[in-house]
Coordinates of C-alpha atoms and ligand atoms in Angstrom, one line a residue:
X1 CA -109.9 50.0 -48.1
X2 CA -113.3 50.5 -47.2
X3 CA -114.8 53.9 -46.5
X4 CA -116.5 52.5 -43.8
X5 CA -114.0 49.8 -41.8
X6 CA -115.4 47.3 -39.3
X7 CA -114.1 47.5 -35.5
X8 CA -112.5 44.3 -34.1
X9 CA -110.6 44.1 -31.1
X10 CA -109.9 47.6 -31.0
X11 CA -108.7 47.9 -34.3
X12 CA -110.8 49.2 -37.5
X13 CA -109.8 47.0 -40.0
X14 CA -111.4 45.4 -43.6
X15 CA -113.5 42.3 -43.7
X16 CA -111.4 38.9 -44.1
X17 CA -111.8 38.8 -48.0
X18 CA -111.9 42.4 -48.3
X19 CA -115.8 42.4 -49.9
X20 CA -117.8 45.4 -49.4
X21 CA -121.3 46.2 -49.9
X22 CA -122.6 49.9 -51.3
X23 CA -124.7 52.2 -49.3
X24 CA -127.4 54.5 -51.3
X25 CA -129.3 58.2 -50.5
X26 CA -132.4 56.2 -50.8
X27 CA -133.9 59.9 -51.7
X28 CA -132.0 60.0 -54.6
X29 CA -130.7 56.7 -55.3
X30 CA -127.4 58.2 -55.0
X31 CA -124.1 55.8 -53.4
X32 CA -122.8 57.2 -50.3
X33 CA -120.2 55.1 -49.7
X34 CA -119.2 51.4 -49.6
X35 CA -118.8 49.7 -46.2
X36 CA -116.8 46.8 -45.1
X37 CA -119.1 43.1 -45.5
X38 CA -118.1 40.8 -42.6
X39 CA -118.1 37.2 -42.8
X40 CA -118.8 34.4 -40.6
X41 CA -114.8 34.7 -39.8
X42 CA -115.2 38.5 -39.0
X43 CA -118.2 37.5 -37.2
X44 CA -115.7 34.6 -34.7
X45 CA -112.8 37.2 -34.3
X46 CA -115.4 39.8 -33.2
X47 CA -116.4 37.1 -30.1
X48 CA -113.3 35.7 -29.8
X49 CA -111.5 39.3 -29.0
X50 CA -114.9 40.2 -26.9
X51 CA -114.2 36.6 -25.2
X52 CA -110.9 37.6 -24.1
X53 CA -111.5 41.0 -23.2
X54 CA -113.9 39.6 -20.7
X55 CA -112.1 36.6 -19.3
X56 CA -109.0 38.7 -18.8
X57 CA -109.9 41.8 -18.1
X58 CA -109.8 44.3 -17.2
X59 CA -113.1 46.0 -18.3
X60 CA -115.4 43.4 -16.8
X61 CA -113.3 43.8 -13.1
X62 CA -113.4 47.5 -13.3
X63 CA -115.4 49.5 -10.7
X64 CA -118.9 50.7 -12.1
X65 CA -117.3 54.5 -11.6
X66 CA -114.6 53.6 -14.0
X67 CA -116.3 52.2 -16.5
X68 CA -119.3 55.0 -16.3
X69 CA -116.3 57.9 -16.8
X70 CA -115.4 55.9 -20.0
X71 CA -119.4 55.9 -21.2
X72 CA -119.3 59.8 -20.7
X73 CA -116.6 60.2 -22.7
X74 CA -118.6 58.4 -25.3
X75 CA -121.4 60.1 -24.6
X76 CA -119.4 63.5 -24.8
X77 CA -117.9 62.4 -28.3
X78 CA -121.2 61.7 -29.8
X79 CA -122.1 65.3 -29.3
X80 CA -118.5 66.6 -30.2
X81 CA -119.7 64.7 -33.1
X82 CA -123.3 65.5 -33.5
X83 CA -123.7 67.1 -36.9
X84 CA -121.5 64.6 -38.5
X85 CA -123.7 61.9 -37.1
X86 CA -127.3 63.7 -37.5
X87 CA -126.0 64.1 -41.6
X88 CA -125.1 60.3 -41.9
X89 CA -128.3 58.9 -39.9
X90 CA -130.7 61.3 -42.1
X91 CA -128.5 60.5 -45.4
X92 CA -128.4 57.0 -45.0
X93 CA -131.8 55.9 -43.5
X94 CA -133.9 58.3 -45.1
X95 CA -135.2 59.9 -41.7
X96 CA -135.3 63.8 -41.7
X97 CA -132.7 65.6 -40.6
X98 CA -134.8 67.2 -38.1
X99 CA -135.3 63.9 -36.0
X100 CA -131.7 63.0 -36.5
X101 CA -131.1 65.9 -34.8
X102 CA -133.8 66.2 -31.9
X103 CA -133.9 62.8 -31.3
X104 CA -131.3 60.3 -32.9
X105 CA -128.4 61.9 -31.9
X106 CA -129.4 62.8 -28.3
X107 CA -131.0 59.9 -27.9
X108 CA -127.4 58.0 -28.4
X109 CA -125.8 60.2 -26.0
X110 CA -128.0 60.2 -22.9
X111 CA -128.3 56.5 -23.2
X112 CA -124.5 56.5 -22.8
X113 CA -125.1 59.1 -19.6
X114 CA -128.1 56.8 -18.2
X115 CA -125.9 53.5 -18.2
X116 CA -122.8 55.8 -16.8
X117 CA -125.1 56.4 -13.9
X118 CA -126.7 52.7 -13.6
X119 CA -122.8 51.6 -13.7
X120 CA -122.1 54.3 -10.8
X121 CA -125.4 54.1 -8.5
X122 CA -126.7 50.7 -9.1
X123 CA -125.2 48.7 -6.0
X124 CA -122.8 45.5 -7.2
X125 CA -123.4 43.8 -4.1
X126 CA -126.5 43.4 -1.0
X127 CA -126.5 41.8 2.1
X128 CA -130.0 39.9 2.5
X129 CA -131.3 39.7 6.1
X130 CA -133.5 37.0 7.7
X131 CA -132.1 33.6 6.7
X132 CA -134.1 30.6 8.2
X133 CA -130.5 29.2 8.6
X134 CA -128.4 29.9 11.8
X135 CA -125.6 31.9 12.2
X136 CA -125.3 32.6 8.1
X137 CA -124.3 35.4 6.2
X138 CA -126.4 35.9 2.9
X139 CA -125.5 38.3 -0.2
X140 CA -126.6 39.0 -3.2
X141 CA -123.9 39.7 -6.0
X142 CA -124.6 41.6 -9.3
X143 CA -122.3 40.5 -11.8
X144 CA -122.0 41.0 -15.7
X145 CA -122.8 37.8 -17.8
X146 CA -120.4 38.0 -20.5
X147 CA -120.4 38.7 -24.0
X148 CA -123.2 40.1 -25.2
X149 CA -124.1 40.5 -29.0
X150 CA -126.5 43.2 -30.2
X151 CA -128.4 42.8 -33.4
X152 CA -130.4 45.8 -34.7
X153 CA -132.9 46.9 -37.5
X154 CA -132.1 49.8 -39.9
X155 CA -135.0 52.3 -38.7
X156 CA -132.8 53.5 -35.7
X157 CA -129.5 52.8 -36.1
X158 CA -127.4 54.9 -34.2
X159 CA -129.8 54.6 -31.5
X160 CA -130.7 51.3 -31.4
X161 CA -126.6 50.6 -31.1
X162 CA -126.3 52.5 -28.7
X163 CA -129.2 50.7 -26.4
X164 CA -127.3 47.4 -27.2
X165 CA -123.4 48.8 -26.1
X166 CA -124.6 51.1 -24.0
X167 CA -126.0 49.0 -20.8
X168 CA -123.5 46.0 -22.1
X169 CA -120.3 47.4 -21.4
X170 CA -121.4 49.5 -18.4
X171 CA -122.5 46.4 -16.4
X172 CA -118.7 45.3 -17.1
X173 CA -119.7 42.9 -19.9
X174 CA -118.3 43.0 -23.6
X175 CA -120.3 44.0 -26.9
X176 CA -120.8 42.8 -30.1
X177 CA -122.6 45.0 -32.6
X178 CA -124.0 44.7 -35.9
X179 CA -126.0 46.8 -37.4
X180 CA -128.6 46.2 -40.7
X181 CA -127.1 46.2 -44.0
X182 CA -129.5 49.4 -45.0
X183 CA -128.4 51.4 -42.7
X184 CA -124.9 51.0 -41.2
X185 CA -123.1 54.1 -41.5
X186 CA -123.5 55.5 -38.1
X187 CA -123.3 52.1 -35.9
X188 CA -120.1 51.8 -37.9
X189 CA -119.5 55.8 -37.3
X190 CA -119.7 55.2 -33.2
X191 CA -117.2 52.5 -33.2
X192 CA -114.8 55.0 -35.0
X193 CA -115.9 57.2 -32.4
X194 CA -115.2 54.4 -29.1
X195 CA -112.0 54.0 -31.3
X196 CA -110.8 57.2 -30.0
X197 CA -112.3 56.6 -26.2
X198 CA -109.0 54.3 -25.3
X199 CA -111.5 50.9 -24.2
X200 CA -109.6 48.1 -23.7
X201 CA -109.0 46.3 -26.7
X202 CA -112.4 43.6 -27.6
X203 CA -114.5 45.4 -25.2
X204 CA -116.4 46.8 -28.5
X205 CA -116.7 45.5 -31.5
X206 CA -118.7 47.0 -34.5
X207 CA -119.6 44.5 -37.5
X208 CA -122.0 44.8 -40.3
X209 CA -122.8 42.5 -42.1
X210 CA -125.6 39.8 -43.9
X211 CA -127.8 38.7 -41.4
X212 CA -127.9 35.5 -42.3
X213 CA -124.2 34.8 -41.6
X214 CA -122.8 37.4 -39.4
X215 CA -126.2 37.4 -37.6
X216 CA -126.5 33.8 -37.0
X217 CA -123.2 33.0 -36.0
X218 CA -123.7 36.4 -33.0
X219 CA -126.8 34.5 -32.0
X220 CA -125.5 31.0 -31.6
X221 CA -121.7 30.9 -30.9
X222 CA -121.0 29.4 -28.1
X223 CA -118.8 32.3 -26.4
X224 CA -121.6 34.5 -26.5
X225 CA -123.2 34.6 -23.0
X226 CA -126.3 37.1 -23.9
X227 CA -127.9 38.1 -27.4
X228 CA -130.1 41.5 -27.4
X229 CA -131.9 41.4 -30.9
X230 CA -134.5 44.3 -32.5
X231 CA -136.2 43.6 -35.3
X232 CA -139.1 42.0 -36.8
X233 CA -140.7 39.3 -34.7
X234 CA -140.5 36.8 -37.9
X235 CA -136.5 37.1 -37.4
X236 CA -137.3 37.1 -33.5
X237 CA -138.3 33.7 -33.4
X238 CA -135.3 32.6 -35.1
X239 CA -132.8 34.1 -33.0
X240 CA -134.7 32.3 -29.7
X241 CA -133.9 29.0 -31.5
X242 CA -130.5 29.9 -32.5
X243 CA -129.9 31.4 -28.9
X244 CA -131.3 28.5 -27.5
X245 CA -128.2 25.8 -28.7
X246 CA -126.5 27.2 -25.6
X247 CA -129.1 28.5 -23.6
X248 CA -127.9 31.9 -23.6
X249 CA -130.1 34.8 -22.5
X250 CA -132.1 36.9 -25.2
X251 CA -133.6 39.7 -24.9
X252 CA -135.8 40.9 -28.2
X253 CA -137.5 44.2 -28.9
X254 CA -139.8 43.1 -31.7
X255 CA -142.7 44.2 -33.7
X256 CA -146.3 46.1 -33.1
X257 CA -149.3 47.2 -34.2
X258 CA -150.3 49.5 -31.4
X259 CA -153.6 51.2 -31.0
X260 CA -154.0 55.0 -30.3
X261 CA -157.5 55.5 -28.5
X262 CA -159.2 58.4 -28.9
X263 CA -161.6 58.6 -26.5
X264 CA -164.6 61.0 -26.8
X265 CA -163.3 63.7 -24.7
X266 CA -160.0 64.5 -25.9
X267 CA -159.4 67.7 -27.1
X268 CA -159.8 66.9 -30.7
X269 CA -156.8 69.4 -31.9
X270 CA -154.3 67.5 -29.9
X271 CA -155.6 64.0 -30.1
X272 CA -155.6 64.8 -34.2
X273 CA -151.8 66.0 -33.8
X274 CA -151.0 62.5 -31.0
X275 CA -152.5 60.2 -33.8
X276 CA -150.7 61.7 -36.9
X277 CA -147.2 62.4 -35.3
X278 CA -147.9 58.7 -33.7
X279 CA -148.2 57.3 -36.8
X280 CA -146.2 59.2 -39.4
X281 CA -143.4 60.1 -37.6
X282 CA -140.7 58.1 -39.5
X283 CA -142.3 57.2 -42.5
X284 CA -144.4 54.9 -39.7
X285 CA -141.0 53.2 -40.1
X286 CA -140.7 52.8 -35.9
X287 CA -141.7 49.7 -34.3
X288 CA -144.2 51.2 -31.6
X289 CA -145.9 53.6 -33.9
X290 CA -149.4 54.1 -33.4
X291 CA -150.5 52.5 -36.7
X292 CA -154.3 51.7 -35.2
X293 CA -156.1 55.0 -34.0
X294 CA -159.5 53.3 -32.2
X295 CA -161.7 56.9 -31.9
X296 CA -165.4 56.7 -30.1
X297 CA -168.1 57.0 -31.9
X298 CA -169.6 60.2 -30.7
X299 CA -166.4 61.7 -32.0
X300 CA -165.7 59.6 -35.5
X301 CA -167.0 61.7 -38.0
X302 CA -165.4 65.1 -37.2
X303 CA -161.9 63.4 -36.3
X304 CA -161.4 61.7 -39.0
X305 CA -162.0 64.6 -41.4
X306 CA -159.6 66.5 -39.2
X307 CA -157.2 63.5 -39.3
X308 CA -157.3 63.7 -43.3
X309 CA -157.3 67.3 -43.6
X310 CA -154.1 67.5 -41.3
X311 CA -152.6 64.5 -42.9
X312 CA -152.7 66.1 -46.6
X313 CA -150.5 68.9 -45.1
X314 CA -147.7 66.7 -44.2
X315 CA -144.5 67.9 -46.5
X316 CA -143.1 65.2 -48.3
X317 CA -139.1 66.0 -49.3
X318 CA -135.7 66.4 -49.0
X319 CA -134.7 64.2 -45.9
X320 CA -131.7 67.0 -45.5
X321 CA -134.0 70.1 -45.7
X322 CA -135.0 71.4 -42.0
X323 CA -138.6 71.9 -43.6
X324 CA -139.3 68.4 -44.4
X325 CA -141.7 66.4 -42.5
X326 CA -141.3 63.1 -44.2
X327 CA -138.5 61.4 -46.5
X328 CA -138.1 58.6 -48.6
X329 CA -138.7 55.5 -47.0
X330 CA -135.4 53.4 -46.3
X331 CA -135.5 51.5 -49.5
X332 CA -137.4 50.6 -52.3
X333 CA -138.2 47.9 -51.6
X334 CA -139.9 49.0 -48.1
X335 CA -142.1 51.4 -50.7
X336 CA -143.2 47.8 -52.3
X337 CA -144.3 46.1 -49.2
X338 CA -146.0 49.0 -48.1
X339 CA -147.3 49.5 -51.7
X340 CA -148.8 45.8 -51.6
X341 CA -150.5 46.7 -48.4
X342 CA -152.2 49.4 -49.6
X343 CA -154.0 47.1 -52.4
X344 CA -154.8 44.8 -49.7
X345 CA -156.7 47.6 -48.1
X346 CA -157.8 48.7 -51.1
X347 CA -159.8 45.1 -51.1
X348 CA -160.3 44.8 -47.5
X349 CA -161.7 48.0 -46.7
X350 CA -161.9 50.3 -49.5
X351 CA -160.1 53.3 -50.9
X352 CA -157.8 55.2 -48.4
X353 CA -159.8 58.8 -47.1
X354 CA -156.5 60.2 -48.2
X355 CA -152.8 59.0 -49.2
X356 CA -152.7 55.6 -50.9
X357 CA -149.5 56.3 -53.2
X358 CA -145.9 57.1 -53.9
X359 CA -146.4 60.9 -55.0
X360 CA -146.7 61.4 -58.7
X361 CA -143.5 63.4 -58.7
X362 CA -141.0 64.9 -56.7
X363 CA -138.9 68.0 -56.7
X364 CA -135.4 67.9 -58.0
X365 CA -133.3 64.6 -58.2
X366 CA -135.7 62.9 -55.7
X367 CA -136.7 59.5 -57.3
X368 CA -140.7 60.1 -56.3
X369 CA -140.9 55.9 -56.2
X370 CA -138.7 56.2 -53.3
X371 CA -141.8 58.3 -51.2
X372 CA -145.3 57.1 -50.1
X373 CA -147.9 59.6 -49.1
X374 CA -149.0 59.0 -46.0
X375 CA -152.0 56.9 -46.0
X376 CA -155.6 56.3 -44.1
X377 CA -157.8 54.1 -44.2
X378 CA -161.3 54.8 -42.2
X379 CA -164.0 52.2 -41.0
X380 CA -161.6 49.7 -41.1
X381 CA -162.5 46.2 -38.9
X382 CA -159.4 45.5 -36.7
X383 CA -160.0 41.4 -37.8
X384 CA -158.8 42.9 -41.5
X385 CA -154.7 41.7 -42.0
X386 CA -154.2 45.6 -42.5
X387 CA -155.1 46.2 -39.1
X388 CA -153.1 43.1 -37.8
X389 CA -150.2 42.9 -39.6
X390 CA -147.5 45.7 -39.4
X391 CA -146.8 47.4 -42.4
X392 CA -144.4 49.3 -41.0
X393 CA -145.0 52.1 -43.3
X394 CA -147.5 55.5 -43.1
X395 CA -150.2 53.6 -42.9
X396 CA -152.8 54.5 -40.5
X397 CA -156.1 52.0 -40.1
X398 CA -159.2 54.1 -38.2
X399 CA -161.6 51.7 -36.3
X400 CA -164.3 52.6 -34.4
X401 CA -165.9 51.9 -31.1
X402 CA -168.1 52.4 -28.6
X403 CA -167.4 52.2 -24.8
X404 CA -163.8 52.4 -23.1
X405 CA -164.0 48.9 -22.4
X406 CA -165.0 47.9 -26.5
X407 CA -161.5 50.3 -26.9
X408 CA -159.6 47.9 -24.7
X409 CA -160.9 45.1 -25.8
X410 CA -160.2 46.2 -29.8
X411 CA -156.5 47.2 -28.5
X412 CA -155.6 44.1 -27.2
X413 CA -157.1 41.9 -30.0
X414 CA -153.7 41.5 -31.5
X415 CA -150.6 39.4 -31.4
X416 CA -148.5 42.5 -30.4
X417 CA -148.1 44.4 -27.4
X418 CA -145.1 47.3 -27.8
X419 CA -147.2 50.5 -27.4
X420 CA -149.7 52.5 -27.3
X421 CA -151.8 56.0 -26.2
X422 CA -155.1 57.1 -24.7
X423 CA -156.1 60.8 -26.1
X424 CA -158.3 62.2 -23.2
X425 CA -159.7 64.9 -21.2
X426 CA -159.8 63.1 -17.7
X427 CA -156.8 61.9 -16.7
X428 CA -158.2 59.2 -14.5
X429 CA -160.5 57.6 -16.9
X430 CA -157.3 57.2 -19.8
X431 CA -155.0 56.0 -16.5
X432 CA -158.1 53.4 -16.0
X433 CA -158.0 52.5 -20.2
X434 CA -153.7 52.2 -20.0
X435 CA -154.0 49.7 -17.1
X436 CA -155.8 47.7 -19.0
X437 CA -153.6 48.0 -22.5
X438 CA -151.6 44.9 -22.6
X439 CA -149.0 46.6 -24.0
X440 CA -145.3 47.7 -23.0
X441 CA -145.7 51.2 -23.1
X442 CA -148.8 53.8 -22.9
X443 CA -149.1 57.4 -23.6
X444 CA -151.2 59.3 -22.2
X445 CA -152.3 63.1 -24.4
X446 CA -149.0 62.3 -26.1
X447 CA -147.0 59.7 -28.0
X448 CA -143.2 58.5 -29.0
X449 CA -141.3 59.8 -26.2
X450 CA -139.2 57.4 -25.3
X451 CA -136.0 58.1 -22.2
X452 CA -133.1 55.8 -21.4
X453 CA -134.9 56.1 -17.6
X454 CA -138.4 54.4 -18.2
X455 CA -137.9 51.1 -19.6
X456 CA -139.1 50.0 -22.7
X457 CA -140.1 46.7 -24.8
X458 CA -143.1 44.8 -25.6
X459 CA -145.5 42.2 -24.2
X460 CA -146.6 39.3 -26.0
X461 CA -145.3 38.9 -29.5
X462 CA -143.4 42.4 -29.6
X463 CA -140.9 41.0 -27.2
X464 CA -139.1 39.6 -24.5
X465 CA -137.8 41.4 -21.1
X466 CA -137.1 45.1 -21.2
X467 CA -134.1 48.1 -22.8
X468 CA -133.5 51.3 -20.6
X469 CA -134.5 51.6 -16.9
X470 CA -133.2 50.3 -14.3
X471 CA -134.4 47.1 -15.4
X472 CA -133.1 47.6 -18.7
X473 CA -129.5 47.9 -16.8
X474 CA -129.9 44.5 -14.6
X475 CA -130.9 42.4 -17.4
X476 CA -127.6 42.6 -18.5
X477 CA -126.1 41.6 -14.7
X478 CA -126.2 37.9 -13.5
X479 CA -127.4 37.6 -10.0
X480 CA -125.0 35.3 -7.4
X481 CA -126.5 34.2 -4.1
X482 CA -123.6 33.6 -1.9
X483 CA -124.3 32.2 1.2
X484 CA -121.7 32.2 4.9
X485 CA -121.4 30.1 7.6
X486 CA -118.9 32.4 9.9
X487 CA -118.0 29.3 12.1
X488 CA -114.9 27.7 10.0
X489 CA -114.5 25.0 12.4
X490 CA -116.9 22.6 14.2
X491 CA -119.4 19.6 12.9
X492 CA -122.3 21.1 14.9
X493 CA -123.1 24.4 13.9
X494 CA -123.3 22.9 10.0
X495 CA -127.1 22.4 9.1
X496 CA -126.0 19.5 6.4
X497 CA -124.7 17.4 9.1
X498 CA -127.8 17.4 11.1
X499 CA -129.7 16.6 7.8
X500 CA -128.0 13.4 7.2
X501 CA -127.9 12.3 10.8
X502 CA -124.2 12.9 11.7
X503 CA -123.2 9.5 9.1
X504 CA -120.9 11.7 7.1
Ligands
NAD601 P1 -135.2 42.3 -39.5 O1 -135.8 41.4 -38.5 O2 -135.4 41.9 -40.9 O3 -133.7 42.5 -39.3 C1 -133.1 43.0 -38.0 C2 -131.7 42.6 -37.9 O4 -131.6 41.2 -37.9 C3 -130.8 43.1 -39.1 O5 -129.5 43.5 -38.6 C4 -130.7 41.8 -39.9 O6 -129.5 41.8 -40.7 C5 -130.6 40.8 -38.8 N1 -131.0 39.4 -39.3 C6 -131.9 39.1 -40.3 N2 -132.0 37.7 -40.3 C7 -131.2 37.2 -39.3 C8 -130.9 35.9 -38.9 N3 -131.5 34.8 -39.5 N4 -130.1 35.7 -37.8 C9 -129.6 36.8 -37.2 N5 -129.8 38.1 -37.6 C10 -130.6 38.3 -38.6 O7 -135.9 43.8 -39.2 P2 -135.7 45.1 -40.0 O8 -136.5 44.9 -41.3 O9 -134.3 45.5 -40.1 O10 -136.5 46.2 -39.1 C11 -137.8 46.3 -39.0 C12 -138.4 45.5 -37.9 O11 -137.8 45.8 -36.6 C13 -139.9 45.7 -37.6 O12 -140.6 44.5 -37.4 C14 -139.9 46.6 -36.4 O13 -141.1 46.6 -35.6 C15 -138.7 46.0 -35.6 N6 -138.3 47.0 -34.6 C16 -138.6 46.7 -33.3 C17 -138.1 47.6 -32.3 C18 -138.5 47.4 -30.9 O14 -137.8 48.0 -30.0 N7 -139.4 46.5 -30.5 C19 -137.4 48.8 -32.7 C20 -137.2 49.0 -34.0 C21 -137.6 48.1 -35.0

């Protein structure tokens, strides 16, 4: 038996030909544990059992207040089983403990709470006034679409399932899960957790597996209504072809390269703090990270010396110790691309003002190959690949400019659109450079906070249609015009009759 199992139809269970893949500390190259593989087979009993939990209810004929009481008691179980989960996310991904704590976990659970209200508040049915035809009755009904897959990336896992089941299930529709192969452990974790929540059986179902099988066949079956994908735009592309077979809806959180402006009179302190927690938060291993910090002239000299002063006090370590500020990246091989970026820079723009590395050595049984200093470049041009192609490492590209407008204009030179942040000292003069960010999100004096309210997802090439919100809630909710002539009886008070000249 695996000591991770899938969840199918309500039961955890082994893959079809019992294969399993290993899990690693990617501190310490150390196994954690080895988790169930699906197949392609796993992958059609997952959306057949979702199928039939739909079609026959009854989650997807439950009231909204129903179904929100069972997303608290998700919610609730996630923080009965917070440290359990915060340990597993840090050990398994590599992210400190510290964010697996403040954010990861919390962030799971009040995005179970924030559907729970959507499912209670949001209304399933409105009567629309005004009709140009006679004697009608018009409504609008709010209905869920189906089964909905949910692909995600291994930098948020717990989270990022939890955005995908969360909204899926409280609209009434069923959820099909599979996290990245990196980083399973706690997508597999909450459907032990919904195991114990009494769902009705298919409503959930938690697979991981290849991408390339399990994840193709979630994208194009033909019993799957909706796809919700996160991950890099590259894949992206490919699930909109796969999705489009059947023309199911997609919605796809994808990647960025989002600028940071600085403008020239920000408090330099707390700019310096917005730009470095913007883009190093993570290992810069989050898709909206700040990875381009555009600072005004006037400004340049003394911020970037305070940027690579403060940078060069960032504590690489132990992703379980409460004082680290960074871990290892997910995965080797993540140290390599970001390692091959670097050299690009190195040619592009010159040596890095600080960073530029793995660290020469690292306490303990850390593997130091495993780590990357965080990393700036200065004086870079935003036309250099470094500055246009995410990394999605700690890799920070400074770029100067001159006027607010110049800053806009540098910001939205790029094929991405996710995020982004204005560091200022007049509010209405960084509200007048975010309205002009073509971007999904801006922050203003601050970066990263993202809430299940305020809706979230990227313009352009980072995405299409939006996660959390309200709108984040209705994009998983078909919309049914039904229209009501009272009169049950009588030729002359139907409109169609009067259009085709009383023949019929
Ligand atoms: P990825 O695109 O390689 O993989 C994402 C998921 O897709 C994984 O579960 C993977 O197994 C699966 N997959 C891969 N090939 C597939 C295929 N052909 N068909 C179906 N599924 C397939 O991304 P990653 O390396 O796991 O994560 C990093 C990327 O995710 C970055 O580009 C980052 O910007 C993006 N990301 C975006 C957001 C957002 O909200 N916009 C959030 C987090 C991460």
């Amino acid at each position: 038996m695996a000591d991770y199992q899938l969840f199918i139809d309500g039961e955890l269970c082994d893959s079809s030909d019992g294969d399993t893949f290993a899990t690693y500390n990617p501190a310490t190259n150390e196994k954690i544990a080895d988790v169930a593989k699906a197949t392609k087979d796993d992958a059609v009993r997952a959306i057949t059992a979702a199928r039939k939990a739909f079609d026959e209810g009854p989650w997807s004929k439950m009231s909204g207040p129903d179904r929100a009481a069972k997303l608290r008691e998700i919610a609730a179980k996630i923080n009965e089983h917070s440290a359990e989960l915060a340990e597993l996310e840090a050990l398994d991904g590599g992210g400190t403990i510290r964010k697996a704590m403040m954010a990861d976990v919390p962030g799971a659970a009040n995005a179970f709470e924030w559907f729970a209200r959507m499912a209670e508040e949001r209304p399933d049915e409105i009567q629309l006034d005004g009709s140009p035809f006679p004697i009608s009755e018009n409504y609008v009904r709010h209905e869920p679409i189906g089964v909905c897959t949910g692909i995600v990336p291994w930098n948020f896992p717990l989270i990022m399932a939890s955005w995908k089941i969360a909204p899926a299930i409280a609209a009434g529709n069923t959820s099909v899960l599979k996290p990245a192969t990196f980083t399973s452990l706690t997508a597999l974790k909450l459907g032990q957790i919904i195991a114990e929540c009494d769902l009705p059986p298919g409503v959930v179902n938690v697979i991981a597996g290849p991408g390339g099988t399990v994840g193709e066949e979630l994208a194009s079956n033909p019993m799957v209504d909706k796809t919700a994908f996160t991950g890099s735009t590259e894949v992206g592309r490919r699930i909109m072809q796969l999705a489009s077979g059947t023309v199911k809806g997609c919605t796809l959180e994808l990647g960025g390269k989002s600028a940071n402006i600085v403008l020239d009179d920000a408090d330099l302190d707390q700019a310096a703090a917005a730009v470095l927690w913007g883009t190093f938060m993570h290992g810069g291993q989050v898709c909206e990270s700040g990875t381009r910090a555009l600072v005004q002239r006037g400004i340049y000299d003394e911020f970037v010396s305070l940027l690579a002063d403060r940078a060069g006090k960032i504590q690489l370590g132990d992703q379980l110790d409460m004082g680290t500020d960074l871990g290892p990246l997910v995965h080797r091989s993540q140290v390599e691309t970001v390692a091959r970026y670097v050299a690009l820079g190195r040619e592009e723009v010159g040596e890095p003002i600080t960073g530029g590395s793995s660290p020469d050595a690292m306490p303990g049984n850390l593997v130091a190959e495993n780590f990357f200093q965080p990393t700036i470049f200065a004086d870079v041009d935003n036309s250099t690949k470094i500055a246009q192609e995410e990394i999605f490492g700690p890799v920070l590209c400074v770029i100067p400019f001159d006027s607010d407008d110049d800053a806009v204009a540098i910001a939205n030179d790029s094929i991405y659109g996710l995020g982004g942040g204005v560091q200022s000292g007049n509010l209405d003069r960084a509200k007048a450079v975010a309205a002009q960010m073509r971007t999904g999100t801006v922050w203003v004096n601050d970066y990263h906070l993202i809430d299940p309210a305020r809706p979230f997802g990227g313009y352009k090439q980072s995405g299409v249609g939006r996660e959390l919100g309200v709108q984040g809630y209705e994009i998983y909710r078909q919309v049914k015009h039904v229209h009501v002539n009272p009169e049950t009886s009588g030729r002359d008070n139907h409109f169609h009759y009067a259009l085709l000249s009383g023949n019929i």
